[in-house]
């Protein structure tokens, strides 16, 4: 039997309504790097925008399908309802002041379990947490002039799954995906991959009654890291043999992927670390130009003409 044990979070993908305000918010307000400007490979008439650290490293990535005109979704059970990034321990007050000055909807920093958390919403209402984490030594992206490197976002910290019941999801996380329970407080349980560092944490918030509606302003899926394609191929077979309905391996150009649903309904993806975002443009130019996979390149003119113009930093 093969152990299916991801090494951490790979990315989170959510649904935005307006690509320009999405780019402006995540690059200018939060200070992430736009590392790829491409289209949704399954629906190439809309953008797929990737944000992360300088390289677009796995576990730094938040990505968006931008669907202008999409209805507004609703948070609820069967969804990933919060995405947490880590920042240095002393930075929460600085971020709170920054968001207040920028008019970003934000709450006062609060303590949740052993962590200090600042919660805010993006222009579509997506919930993002900044978590003070002194043990995170990733460098983040220091390419935004008014965000000092000492305060920059380091990368993904944790996701929060909202569920009706804890047990079915917990069973998949522990027995199938090799995570360990590291804490439980009230309706919130924490699961960790490996040693449970920043970027390898899953919180499950249970007892949520109403199901969510996946549309604008909600998370579409969450992805976990596979070290390489051979390992993921074994995991795909293992998941299938244990009765999980899992897709074939799909080519996402910057990684290879499989998808399946956890029992509460959240769409999970497992994605390879390689080849990464420098496969089709130099590191210095990541995100500046519309990139298409080889199979869509023959249709570039029609695809580009159908997309709204985008000013990138
Ligand atoms: Zn994905």
PDB file of C-alpha atoms and ligand atoms in Angstrom:
ATOM      1  CA  UNK A   1       0.000   0.000   0.000  1.00  0.00           C
ATOM      2  CA  UNK A   2       1.201   3.485  -0.891  1.00  0.00           C
ATOM      3  CA  UNK A   3       0.893   6.255   1.639  1.00  0.00           C
ATOM      4  CA  UNK A   4      -0.809   9.275   0.149  1.00  0.00           C
ATOM      5  CA  UNK A   5       0.786  12.012   2.241  1.00  0.00           C
ATOM      6  CA  UNK A   6       1.017  15.467   0.677  1.00  0.00           C
ATOM      7  CA  UNK A   7       3.954  17.603   1.798  1.00  0.00           C
ATOM      8  CA  UNK A   8       1.787  20.686   2.323  1.00  0.00           C
ATOM      9  CA  UNK A   9      -0.592  23.051   0.590  1.00  0.00           C
ATOM     10  CA  UNK A  10       0.187  23.777  -3.069  1.00  0.00           C
ATOM     11  CA  UNK A  11      -2.371  26.450  -3.961  1.00  0.00           C
ATOM     12  CA  UNK A  12      -5.891  27.722  -3.345  1.00  0.00           C
ATOM     13  CA  UNK A  13      -8.096  28.702  -6.302  1.00  0.00           C
ATOM     14  CA  UNK A  14     -11.039  31.080  -5.913  1.00  0.00           C
ATOM     15  CA  UNK A  15     -13.557  32.869  -8.133  1.00  0.00           C
ATOM     16  CA  UNK A  16     -13.270  36.614  -8.748  1.00  0.00           C
ATOM     17  CA  UNK A  17     -15.725  38.837 -10.576  1.00  0.00           C
ATOM     18  CA  UNK A  18     -13.418  41.523 -11.977  1.00  0.00           C
ATOM     19  CA  UNK A  19      -9.868  40.709 -13.089  1.00  0.00           C
ATOM     20  CA  UNK A  20      -8.543  44.276 -12.795  1.00  0.00           C
ATOM     21  CA  UNK A  21      -9.664  44.875  -9.209  1.00  0.00           C
ATOM     22  CA  UNK A  22      -8.378  41.378  -8.372  1.00  0.00           C
ATOM     23  CA  UNK A  23      -4.911  42.177  -9.753  1.00  0.00           C
ATOM     24  CA  UNK A  24      -4.863  45.582  -8.056  1.00  0.00           C
ATOM     25  CA  UNK A  25      -5.843  44.167  -4.671  1.00  0.00           C
ATOM     26  CA  UNK A  26      -3.521  41.171  -4.513  1.00  0.00           C
ATOM     27  CA  UNK A  27      -0.470  42.880  -5.986  1.00  0.00           C
ATOM     28  CA  UNK A  28      -0.790  46.400  -4.553  1.00  0.00           C
ATOM     29  CA  UNK A  29      -2.682  45.984  -1.263  1.00  0.00           C
ATOM     30  CA  UNK A  30      -1.471  42.522  -0.175  1.00  0.00           C
ATOM     31  CA  UNK A  31       1.849  42.662  -2.013  1.00  0.00           C
ATOM     32  CA  UNK A  32       1.853  39.277  -3.705  1.00  0.00           C
ATOM     33  CA  UNK A  33       3.534  38.841  -7.065  1.00  0.00           C
ATOM     34  CA  UNK A  34       1.372  38.179 -10.133  1.00  0.00           C
ATOM     35  CA  UNK A  35       3.345  35.148 -11.324  1.00  0.00           C
ATOM     36  CA  UNK A  36       1.153  34.061 -14.216  1.00  0.00           C
ATOM     37  CA  UNK A  37      -1.449  35.606 -16.427  1.00  0.00           C
ATOM     38  CA  UNK A  38      -3.182  32.853 -18.350  1.00  0.00           C
ATOM     39  CA  UNK A  39      -6.687  31.543 -19.073  1.00  0.00           C
ATOM     40  CA  UNK A  40      -8.832  28.867 -17.517  1.00  0.00           C
ATOM     41  CA  UNK A  41      -7.740  25.850 -19.578  1.00  0.00           C
ATOM     42  CA  UNK A  42     -11.254  24.371 -19.331  1.00  0.00           C
ATOM     43  CA  UNK A  43     -12.925  27.681 -20.337  1.00  0.00           C
ATOM     44  CA  UNK A  44     -10.336  29.800 -22.191  1.00  0.00           C
ATOM     45  CA  UNK A  45     -12.592  32.827 -22.548  1.00  0.00           C
ATOM     46  CA  UNK A  46     -11.727  33.887 -18.974  1.00  0.00           C
ATOM     47  CA  UNK A  47      -8.533  34.698 -17.085  1.00  0.00           C
ATOM     48  CA  UNK A  48      -6.746  32.437 -14.639  1.00  0.00           C
ATOM     49  CA  UNK A  49      -4.493  34.655 -12.505  1.00  0.00           C
ATOM     50  CA  UNK A  50      -1.802  33.258 -10.190  1.00  0.00           C
ATOM     51  CA  UNK A  51      -0.288  35.146  -7.249  1.00  0.00           C
ATOM     52  CA  UNK A  52       2.585  34.032  -5.045  1.00  0.00           C
ATOM     53  CA  UNK A  53       6.136  34.749  -3.978  1.00  0.00           C
ATOM     54  CA  UNK A  54       8.978  35.717  -6.313  1.00  0.00           C
ATOM     55  CA  UNK A  55       9.083  32.284  -7.976  1.00  0.00           C
ATOM     56  CA  UNK A  56       5.470  31.283  -7.542  1.00  0.00           C
ATOM     57  CA  UNK A  57       6.642  28.557  -5.163  1.00  0.00           C
ATOM     58  CA  UNK A  58       4.207  25.808  -4.155  1.00  0.00           C
ATOM     59  CA  UNK A  59       2.527  26.806  -0.869  1.00  0.00           C
ATOM     60  CA  UNK A  60       2.762  30.482  -1.743  1.00  0.00           C
ATOM     61  CA  UNK A  61       0.009  30.429  -4.378  1.00  0.00           C
ATOM     62  CA  UNK A  62      -3.478  31.879  -4.459  1.00  0.00           C
ATOM     63  CA  UNK A  63      -5.082  31.763  -7.906  1.00  0.00           C
ATOM     64  CA  UNK A  64      -8.314  33.128  -9.362  1.00  0.00           C
ATOM     65  CA  UNK A  65     -10.702  32.297 -12.118  1.00  0.00           C
ATOM     66  CA  UNK A  66     -11.993  35.752 -13.103  1.00  0.00           C
ATOM     67  CA  UNK A  67     -15.588  35.471 -14.290  1.00  0.00           C
ATOM     68  CA  UNK A  68     -17.110  38.911 -14.958  1.00  0.00           C
ATOM     69  CA  UNK A  69     -20.859  38.885 -14.353  1.00  0.00           C
ATOM     70  CA  UNK A  70     -20.835  35.693 -12.252  1.00  0.00           C
ATOM     71  CA  UNK A  71     -23.407  35.729  -9.457  1.00  0.00           C
ATOM     72  CA  UNK A  72     -22.252  36.243  -5.904  1.00  0.00           C
ATOM     73  CA  UNK A  73     -21.661  32.967  -4.034  1.00  0.00           C
ATOM     74  CA  UNK A  74     -22.379  32.184  -0.394  1.00  0.00           C
ATOM     75  CA  UNK A  75     -20.051  30.792   2.244  1.00  0.00           C
ATOM     76  CA  UNK A  76     -21.246  27.576   3.851  1.00  0.00           C
ATOM     77  CA  UNK A  77     -20.670  23.895   4.456  1.00  0.00           C
ATOM     78  CA  UNK A  78     -18.681  21.960   1.866  1.00  0.00           C
ATOM     79  CA  UNK A  79     -16.347  24.837   1.090  1.00  0.00           C
ATOM     80  CA  UNK A  80     -12.960  26.186   1.965  1.00  0.00           C
ATOM     81  CA  UNK A  81     -14.092  29.404   3.634  1.00  0.00           C
ATOM     82  CA  UNK A  82     -10.856  31.072   4.721  1.00  0.00           C
ATOM     83  CA  UNK A  83      -7.330  31.162   3.337  1.00  0.00           C
ATOM     84  CA  UNK A  84      -4.546  32.086   5.745  1.00  0.00           C
ATOM     85  CA  UNK A  85      -1.165  33.544   4.844  1.00  0.00           C
ATOM     86  CA  UNK A  86       1.668  33.925   7.315  1.00  0.00           C
ATOM     87  CA  UNK A  87       3.409  37.175   8.156  1.00  0.00           C
ATOM     88  CA  UNK A  88       6.159  37.840  10.719  1.00  0.00           C
ATOM     89  CA  UNK A  89       5.004  37.882  14.328  1.00  0.00           C
ATOM     90  CA  UNK A  90       5.301  41.625  14.835  1.00  0.00           C
ATOM     91  CA  UNK A  91       3.561  42.599  11.569  1.00  0.00           C
ATOM     92  CA  UNK A  92      -0.166  42.271  12.273  1.00  0.00           C
ATOM     93  CA  UNK A  93      -0.505  45.823  13.619  1.00  0.00           C
ATOM     94  CA  UNK A  94       1.320  47.185  10.588  1.00  0.00           C
ATOM     95  CA  UNK A  95      -1.050  45.306   8.256  1.00  0.00           C
ATOM     96  CA  UNK A  96      -4.092  46.446  10.213  1.00  0.00           C
ATOM     97  CA  UNK A  97      -2.992  50.082   9.836  1.00  0.00           C
ATOM     98  CA  UNK A  98      -2.288  49.557   6.148  1.00  0.00           C
ATOM     99  CA  UNK A  99      -5.672  48.006   5.400  1.00  0.00           C
ATOM    100  CA  UNK A 100      -7.491  50.660   7.411  1.00  0.00           C
ATOM    101  CA  UNK A 101      -5.705  53.376   5.425  1.00  0.00           C
ATOM    102  CA  UNK A 102      -6.563  51.635   2.139  1.00  0.00           C
ATOM    103  CA  UNK A 103     -10.233  51.202   3.078  1.00  0.00           C
ATOM    104  CA  UNK A 104     -10.010  47.387   3.087  1.00  0.00           C
ATOM    105  CA  UNK A 105     -12.735  45.691   5.166  1.00  0.00           C
ATOM    106  CA  UNK A 106     -10.807  44.311   8.130  1.00  0.00           C
ATOM    107  CA  UNK A 107     -11.354  43.229  11.715  1.00  0.00           C
ATOM    108  CA  UNK A 108      -9.113  44.005  14.682  1.00  0.00           C
ATOM    109  CA  UNK A 109      -6.387  41.378  15.239  1.00  0.00           C
ATOM    110  CA  UNK A 110      -7.664  38.554  17.453  1.00  0.00           C
ATOM    111  CA  UNK A 111      -6.259  35.482  19.127  1.00  0.00           C
ATOM    112  CA  UNK A 112      -7.516  32.127  17.837  1.00  0.00           C
ATOM    113  CA  UNK A 113      -6.087  29.106  19.613  1.00  0.00           C
ATOM    114  CA  UNK A 114      -2.383  29.819  19.903  1.00  0.00           C
ATOM    115  CA  UNK A 115      -2.316  32.185  16.926  1.00  0.00           C
ATOM    116  CA  UNK A 116      -2.802  35.921  16.419  1.00  0.00           C
ATOM    117  CA  UNK A 117      -4.934  36.487  13.329  1.00  0.00           C
ATOM    118  CA  UNK A 118      -5.982  39.498  11.251  1.00  0.00           C
ATOM    119  CA  UNK A 119      -9.027  38.759   9.078  1.00  0.00           C
ATOM    120  CA  UNK A 120      -9.991  40.834   6.056  1.00  0.00           C
ATOM    121  CA  UNK A 121     -11.973  40.517   2.841  1.00  0.00           C
ATOM    122  CA  UNK A 122     -10.895  41.069  -0.744  1.00  0.00           C
ATOM    123  CA  UNK A 123     -13.045  43.126  -3.179  1.00  0.00           C
ATOM    124  CA  UNK A 124     -15.245  40.062  -3.868  1.00  0.00           C
ATOM    125  CA  UNK A 125     -15.686  39.171  -0.190  1.00  0.00           C
ATOM    126  CA  UNK A 126     -13.129  36.326  -0.107  1.00  0.00           C
ATOM    127  CA  UNK A 127     -11.978  35.837   3.493  1.00  0.00           C
ATOM    128  CA  UNK A 128      -8.216  36.037   4.002  1.00  0.00           C
ATOM    129  CA  UNK A 129      -6.449  35.638   7.343  1.00  0.00           C
ATOM    130  CA  UNK A 130      -2.986  36.955   8.082  1.00  0.00           C
ATOM    131  CA  UNK A 131      -1.434  34.821  10.824  1.00  0.00           C
ATOM    132  CA  UNK A 132       1.557  35.929  12.883  1.00  0.00           C
ATOM    133  CA  UNK A 133       4.121  33.169  12.482  1.00  0.00           C
ATOM    134  CA  UNK A 134       7.670  33.722  13.659  1.00  0.00           C
ATOM    135  CA  UNK A 135       8.726  30.227  12.667  1.00  0.00           C
ATOM    136  CA  UNK A 136       8.178  30.874   8.959  1.00  0.00           C
ATOM    137  CA  UNK A 137      11.489  31.645   7.293  1.00  0.00           C
ATOM    138  CA  UNK A 138      10.248  31.914   3.724  1.00  0.00           C
ATOM    139  CA  UNK A 139      11.128  35.266   2.180  1.00  0.00           C
ATOM    140  CA  UNK A 140       7.915  36.180   0.352  1.00  0.00           C
ATOM    141  CA  UNK A 141       7.992  38.871  -2.354  1.00  0.00           C
ATOM    142  CA  UNK A 142       9.586  42.228  -1.724  1.00  0.00           C
ATOM    143  CA  UNK A 143       8.747  43.817  -5.066  1.00  0.00           C
ATOM    144  CA  UNK A 144       6.152  46.299  -3.795  1.00  0.00           C
ATOM    145  CA  UNK A 145       7.621  49.679  -2.918  1.00  0.00           C
ATOM    146  CA  UNK A 146       5.478  50.554   0.099  1.00  0.00           C
ATOM    147  CA  UNK A 147       5.602  47.112   1.781  1.00  0.00           C
ATOM    148  CA  UNK A 148       8.899  46.725   3.700  1.00  0.00           C
ATOM    149  CA  UNK A 149      10.440  43.259   3.282  1.00  0.00           C
ATOM    150  CA  UNK A 150      10.200  42.704   7.056  1.00  0.00           C
ATOM    151  CA  UNK A 151       6.375  42.779   6.840  1.00  0.00           C
ATOM    152  CA  UNK A 152       5.878  40.962   3.522  1.00  0.00           C
ATOM    153  CA  UNK A 153       3.502  38.008   3.281  1.00  0.00           C
ATOM    154  CA  UNK A 154       5.573  34.792   3.526  1.00  0.00           C
ATOM    155  CA  UNK A 155       3.240  32.300   1.879  1.00  0.00           C
ATOM    156  CA  UNK A 156       0.183  30.184   2.573  1.00  0.00           C
ATOM    157  CA  UNK A 157      -0.254  29.206   6.219  1.00  0.00           C
ATOM    158  CA  UNK A 158      -3.510  27.212   6.471  1.00  0.00           C
ATOM    159  CA  UNK A 159      -6.927  26.706   4.922  1.00  0.00           C
ATOM    160  CA  UNK A 160     -10.220  26.442   6.792  1.00  0.00           C
ATOM    161  CA  UNK A 161     -12.782  23.913   5.566  1.00  0.00           C
ATOM    162  CA  UNK A 162     -16.363  24.507   6.736  1.00  0.00           C
ATOM    163  CA  UNK A 163     -18.276  21.260   7.196  1.00  0.00           C
ATOM    164  CA  UNK A 164     -21.556  19.998   8.570  1.00  0.00           C
ATOM    165  CA  UNK A 165     -19.805  17.132  10.339  1.00  0.00           C
ATOM    166  CA  UNK A 166     -16.210  16.736  11.408  1.00  0.00           C
ATOM    167  CA  UNK A 167     -15.795  12.965  11.276  1.00  0.00           C
ATOM    168  CA  UNK A 168     -16.137  12.089   7.563  1.00  0.00           C
ATOM    169  CA  UNK A 169     -13.704  14.815   6.517  1.00  0.00           C
ATOM    170  CA  UNK A 170     -11.362  14.080   9.420  1.00  0.00           C
ATOM    171  CA  UNK A 171     -11.234  10.421   8.393  1.00  0.00           C
ATOM    172  CA  UNK A 172     -10.135  11.318   4.880  1.00  0.00           C
ATOM    173  CA  UNK A 173      -7.555  13.825   6.100  1.00  0.00           C
ATOM    174  CA  UNK A 174      -5.995  11.413   8.576  1.00  0.00           C
ATOM    175  CA  UNK A 175      -6.486   7.921   7.151  1.00  0.00           C
ATOM    176  CA  UNK A 176      -6.170   8.683   3.459  1.00  0.00           C
ATOM    177  CA  UNK A 177      -3.994  11.807   3.342  1.00  0.00           C
ATOM    178  CA  UNK A 178      -1.742  10.995   6.296  1.00  0.00           C
ATOM    179  CA  UNK A 179      -2.408  14.151   8.304  1.00  0.00           C
ATOM    180  CA  UNK A 180      -2.264  14.271  12.088  1.00  0.00           C
ATOM    181  CA  UNK A 181      -4.633  16.052  14.445  1.00  0.00           C
ATOM    182  CA  UNK A 182      -2.668  18.701  16.300  1.00  0.00           C
ATOM    183  CA  UNK A 183      -5.416  20.547  18.127  1.00  0.00           C
ATOM    184  CA  UNK A 184      -9.116  20.757  18.785  1.00  0.00           C
ATOM    185  CA  UNK A 185     -10.937  23.705  20.324  1.00  0.00           C
ATOM    186  CA  UNK A 186     -14.718  23.985  20.203  1.00  0.00           C
ATOM    187  CA  UNK A 187     -15.892  23.473  16.621  1.00  0.00           C
ATOM    188  CA  UNK A 188     -12.411  23.903  15.188  1.00  0.00           C
ATOM    189  CA  UNK A 189      -9.926  21.063  14.643  1.00  0.00           C
ATOM    190  CA  UNK A 190      -6.444  21.434  13.201  1.00  0.00           C
ATOM    191  CA  UNK A 191      -4.744  18.908  10.939  1.00  0.00           C
ATOM    192  CA  UNK A 192      -1.102  18.990   9.908  1.00  0.00           C
ATOM    193  CA  UNK A 193       1.026  17.508   7.164  1.00  0.00           C
ATOM    194  CA  UNK A 194       4.567  16.555   8.131  1.00  0.00           C
ATOM    195  CA  UNK A 195       5.710  18.587  11.118  1.00  0.00           C
ATOM    196  CA  UNK A 196       2.833  21.046  10.772  1.00  0.00           C
ATOM    197  CA  UNK A 197       4.846  24.047   9.650  1.00  0.00           C
ATOM    198  CA  UNK A 198       3.278  27.127   8.104  1.00  0.00           C
ATOM    199  CA  UNK A 199       1.838  26.135   4.723  1.00  0.00           C
ATOM    200  CA  UNK A 200       1.045  22.569   5.770  1.00  0.00           C
ATOM    201  CA  UNK A 201      -2.052  23.103   7.945  1.00  0.00           C
ATOM    202  CA  UNK A 202      -5.761  22.381   7.466  1.00  0.00           C
ATOM    203  CA  UNK A 203      -8.407  23.618   9.895  1.00  0.00           C
ATOM    204  CA  UNK A 204     -11.866  22.069   9.876  1.00  0.00           C
ATOM    205  CA  UNK A 205     -14.699  24.198  11.233  1.00  0.00           C
ATOM    206  CA  UNK A 206     -17.653  21.855  11.794  1.00  0.00           C
ATOM    207  CA  UNK A 207     -21.290  22.210  12.737  1.00  0.00           C
ATOM    208  CA  UNK A 208     -22.023  24.525   9.802  1.00  0.00           C
ATOM    209  CA  UNK A 209     -25.670  23.933   8.827  1.00  0.00           C
ATOM    210  CA  UNK A 210     -26.245  25.528   5.440  1.00  0.00           C
ATOM    211  CA  UNK A 211     -24.410  24.444   2.345  1.00  0.00           C
ATOM    212  CA  UNK A 212     -22.403  27.075   0.528  1.00  0.00           C
ATOM    213  CA  UNK A 213     -23.032  28.264  -3.000  1.00  0.00           C
ATOM    214  CA  UNK A 214     -19.939  28.214  -5.151  1.00  0.00           C
ATOM    215  CA  UNK A 215     -19.820  31.357  -7.307  1.00  0.00           C
ATOM    216  CA  UNK A 216     -18.180  34.789  -7.192  1.00  0.00           C
ATOM    217  CA  UNK A 217     -16.290  35.495  -3.997  1.00  0.00           C
ATOM    218  CA  UNK A 218     -15.866  31.868  -2.917  1.00  0.00           C
ATOM    219  CA  UNK A 219     -13.074  29.296  -3.104  1.00  0.00           C
ATOM    220  CA  UNK A 220     -13.286  26.822  -5.996  1.00  0.00           C
ATOM    221  CA  UNK A 221     -10.777  24.200  -4.790  1.00  0.00           C
ATOM    222  CA  UNK A 222      -7.691  23.649  -2.683  1.00  0.00           C
ATOM    223  CA  UNK A 223      -4.542  21.852  -3.821  1.00  0.00           C
ATOM    224  CA  UNK A 224      -1.928  19.815  -1.971  1.00  0.00           C
ATOM    225  CA  UNK A 225       1.676  19.111  -2.948  1.00  0.00           C
ATOM    226  CA  UNK A 226       2.966  15.928  -4.537  1.00  0.00           C
ATOM    227  CA  UNK A 227       6.758  15.752  -4.744  1.00  0.00           C
ATOM    228  CA  UNK A 228       6.855  14.469  -8.319  1.00  0.00           C
ATOM    229  CA  UNK A 229       4.815  12.899 -11.091  1.00  0.00           C
ATOM    230  CA  UNK A 230       5.796   9.280 -10.306  1.00  0.00           C
ATOM    231  CA  UNK A 231       4.618   9.700  -6.720  1.00  0.00           C
ATOM    232  CA  UNK A 232       1.387  11.348  -7.797  1.00  0.00           C
ATOM    233  CA  UNK A 233       0.733   8.544 -10.256  1.00  0.00           C
ATOM    234  CA  UNK A 234       1.006   6.048  -7.388  1.00  0.00           C
ATOM    235  CA  UNK A 235      -1.280   8.206  -5.236  1.00  0.00           C
ATOM    236  CA  UNK A 236      -3.827   8.395  -8.043  1.00  0.00           C
ATOM    237  CA  UNK A 237      -3.898   4.583  -8.194  1.00  0.00           C
ATOM    238  CA  UNK A 238      -4.077   4.307  -4.412  1.00  0.00           C
ATOM    239  CA  UNK A 239      -6.981   6.759  -4.088  1.00  0.00           C
ATOM    240  CA  UNK A 240      -8.805   4.944  -6.850  1.00  0.00           C
ATOM    241  CA  UNK A 241      -8.221   1.538  -5.225  1.00  0.00           C
ATOM    242  CA  UNK A 242      -9.647   2.878  -1.960  1.00  0.00           C
ATOM    243  CA  UNK A 243     -12.882   3.850  -3.675  1.00  0.00           C
ATOM    244  CA  UNK A 244     -12.229   7.562  -4.174  1.00  0.00           C
ATOM    245  CA  UNK A 245     -13.514   8.902  -7.478  1.00  0.00           C
ATOM    246  CA  UNK A 246     -10.375  10.587  -8.750  1.00  0.00           C
ATOM    247  CA  UNK A 247      -9.672  12.140 -12.166  1.00  0.00           C
ATOM    248  CA  UNK A 248      -6.973  11.131 -14.575  1.00  0.00           C
ATOM    249  CA  UNK A 249      -3.740  13.125 -14.417  1.00  0.00           C
ATOM    250  CA  UNK A 250      -4.301  16.484 -16.110  1.00  0.00           C
ATOM    251  CA  UNK A 251      -1.649  18.751 -17.615  1.00  0.00           C
ATOM    252  CA  UNK A 252      -1.963  22.208 -16.056  1.00  0.00           C
ATOM    253  CA  UNK A 253       1.181  23.436 -17.863  1.00  0.00           C
ATOM    254  CA  UNK A 254       2.871  24.646 -14.635  1.00  0.00           C
ATOM    255  CA  UNK A 255       2.101  21.405 -12.743  1.00  0.00           C
ATOM    256  CA  UNK A 256       0.291  18.106 -13.263  1.00  0.00           C
ATOM    257  CA  UNK A 257      -2.898  17.528 -11.302  1.00  0.00           C
ATOM    258  CA  UNK A 258      -5.520  15.087 -10.080  1.00  0.00           C
ATOM    259  CA  UNK A 259      -8.839  16.052  -8.498  1.00  0.00           C
ATOM    260  CA  UNK A 260     -11.285  14.376  -6.097  1.00  0.00           C
ATOM    261  CA  UNK A 261     -13.854  15.452  -3.526  1.00  0.00           C
ATOM    262  CA  UNK A 262     -13.559  15.038   0.213  1.00  0.00           C
ATOM    263  CA  UNK A 263     -16.686  13.672   1.953  1.00  0.00           C
ATOM    264  CA  UNK A 264     -18.001  17.124   2.926  1.00  0.00           C
ATOM    265  CA  UNK A 265     -17.927  18.248  -0.697  1.00  0.00           C
ATOM    266  CA  UNK A 266     -14.774  20.379  -0.964  1.00  0.00           C
ATOM    267  CA  UNK A 267     -12.921  19.811  -4.242  1.00  0.00           C
ATOM    268  CA  UNK A 268      -9.354  18.677  -3.522  1.00  0.00           C
ATOM    269  CA  UNK A 269      -6.514  18.714  -6.020  1.00  0.00           C
ATOM    270  CA  UNK A 270      -3.067  17.211  -5.752  1.00  0.00           C
ATOM    271  CA  UNK A 271      -0.473  19.045  -7.853  1.00  0.00           C
ATOM    272  CA  UNK A 272       3.192  18.441  -8.602  1.00  0.00           C
ATOM    273  CA  UNK A 273       5.855  20.979  -7.640  1.00  0.00           C
ATOM    274  CA  UNK A 274       7.388  20.880 -11.127  1.00  0.00           C
ATOM    275  CA  UNK A 275       7.772  22.318 -13.681  1.00  0.00           C
ATOM    276  CA  UNK A 276       6.719  25.656 -12.165  1.00  0.00           C
ATOM    277  CA  UNK A 277       6.080  29.096 -13.591  1.00  0.00           C
ATOM    278  CA  UNK A 278       9.401  29.801 -15.299  1.00  0.00           C
ATOM    279  CA  UNK A 279       8.637  27.148 -17.912  1.00  0.00           C
ATOM    280  CA  UNK A 280       7.267  29.658 -20.440  1.00  0.00           C
ATOM    281  CA  UNK A 281       8.707  33.071 -19.467  1.00  0.00           C
ATOM    282  CA  UNK A 282      11.831  34.302 -17.640  1.00  0.00           C
ATOM    283  CA  UNK A 283      11.676  34.728 -13.858  1.00  0.00           C
ATOM    284  CA  UNK A 284      12.017  38.513 -14.161  1.00  0.00           C
ATOM    285  CA  UNK A 285       8.987  38.742 -16.441  1.00  0.00           C
ATOM    286  CA  UNK A 286       6.572  36.424 -14.650  1.00  0.00           C
ATOM    287  CA  UNK A 287       2.991  37.597 -14.979  1.00  0.00           C
ATOM    288  CA  UNK A 288       3.622  40.462 -17.377  1.00  0.00           C
ATOM    289  CA  UNK A 289       2.193  38.871 -20.516  1.00  0.00           C
ATOM    290  CA  UNK A 290      -0.692  36.582 -21.388  1.00  0.00           C
ATOM    291  CA  UNK A 291       0.698  33.037 -21.554  1.00  0.00           C
ATOM    292  CA  UNK A 292      -1.132  30.133 -23.152  1.00  0.00           C
ATOM    293  CA  UNK A 293      -0.364  26.418 -23.141  1.00  0.00           C
ATOM    294  CA  UNK A 294       0.797  24.973 -26.483  1.00  0.00           C
ATOM    295  CA  UNK A 295      -2.619  23.518 -27.256  1.00  0.00           C
ATOM    296  CA  UNK A 296      -4.303  26.947 -27.005  1.00  0.00           C
ATOM    297  CA  UNK A 297      -1.545  28.952 -28.717  1.00  0.00           C
ATOM    298  CA  UNK A 298      -3.080  28.490 -32.222  1.00  0.00           C
ATOM    299  CA  UNK A 299      -6.197  30.311 -30.946  1.00  0.00           C
ATOM    300  CA  UNK A 300      -4.278  33.160 -29.269  1.00  0.00           C
ATOM    301  CA  UNK A 301      -5.819  35.956 -31.346  1.00  0.00           C
ATOM    302  CA  UNK A 302      -9.428  34.941 -30.638  1.00  0.00           C
ATOM    303  CA  UNK A 303      -8.689  34.226 -26.966  1.00  0.00           C
ATOM    304  CA  UNK A 304      -6.908  37.544 -26.407  1.00  0.00           C
ATOM    305  CA  UNK A 305      -9.650  39.475 -28.198  1.00  0.00           C
ATOM    306  CA  UNK A 306     -12.328  38.001 -25.909  1.00  0.00           C
ATOM    307  CA  UNK A 307     -10.502  38.933 -22.668  1.00  0.00           C
ATOM    308  CA  UNK A 308     -10.920  42.322 -20.996  1.00  0.00           C
ATOM    309  CA  UNK A 309      -7.758  44.469 -21.044  1.00  0.00           C
ATOM    310  CA  UNK A 310      -5.611  44.125 -17.924  1.00  0.00           C
ATOM    311  CA  UNK A 311      -3.108  46.603 -16.476  1.00  0.00           C
ATOM    312  CA  UNK A 312      -0.434  44.667 -14.590  1.00  0.00           C
ATOM    313  CA  UNK A 313       2.123  46.239 -12.264  1.00  0.00           C
TER     314      UNK A 313
HETATM  315 ZN1  LIG B   1      -5.886  24.131  -8.892  1.00  0.00          ZN
END
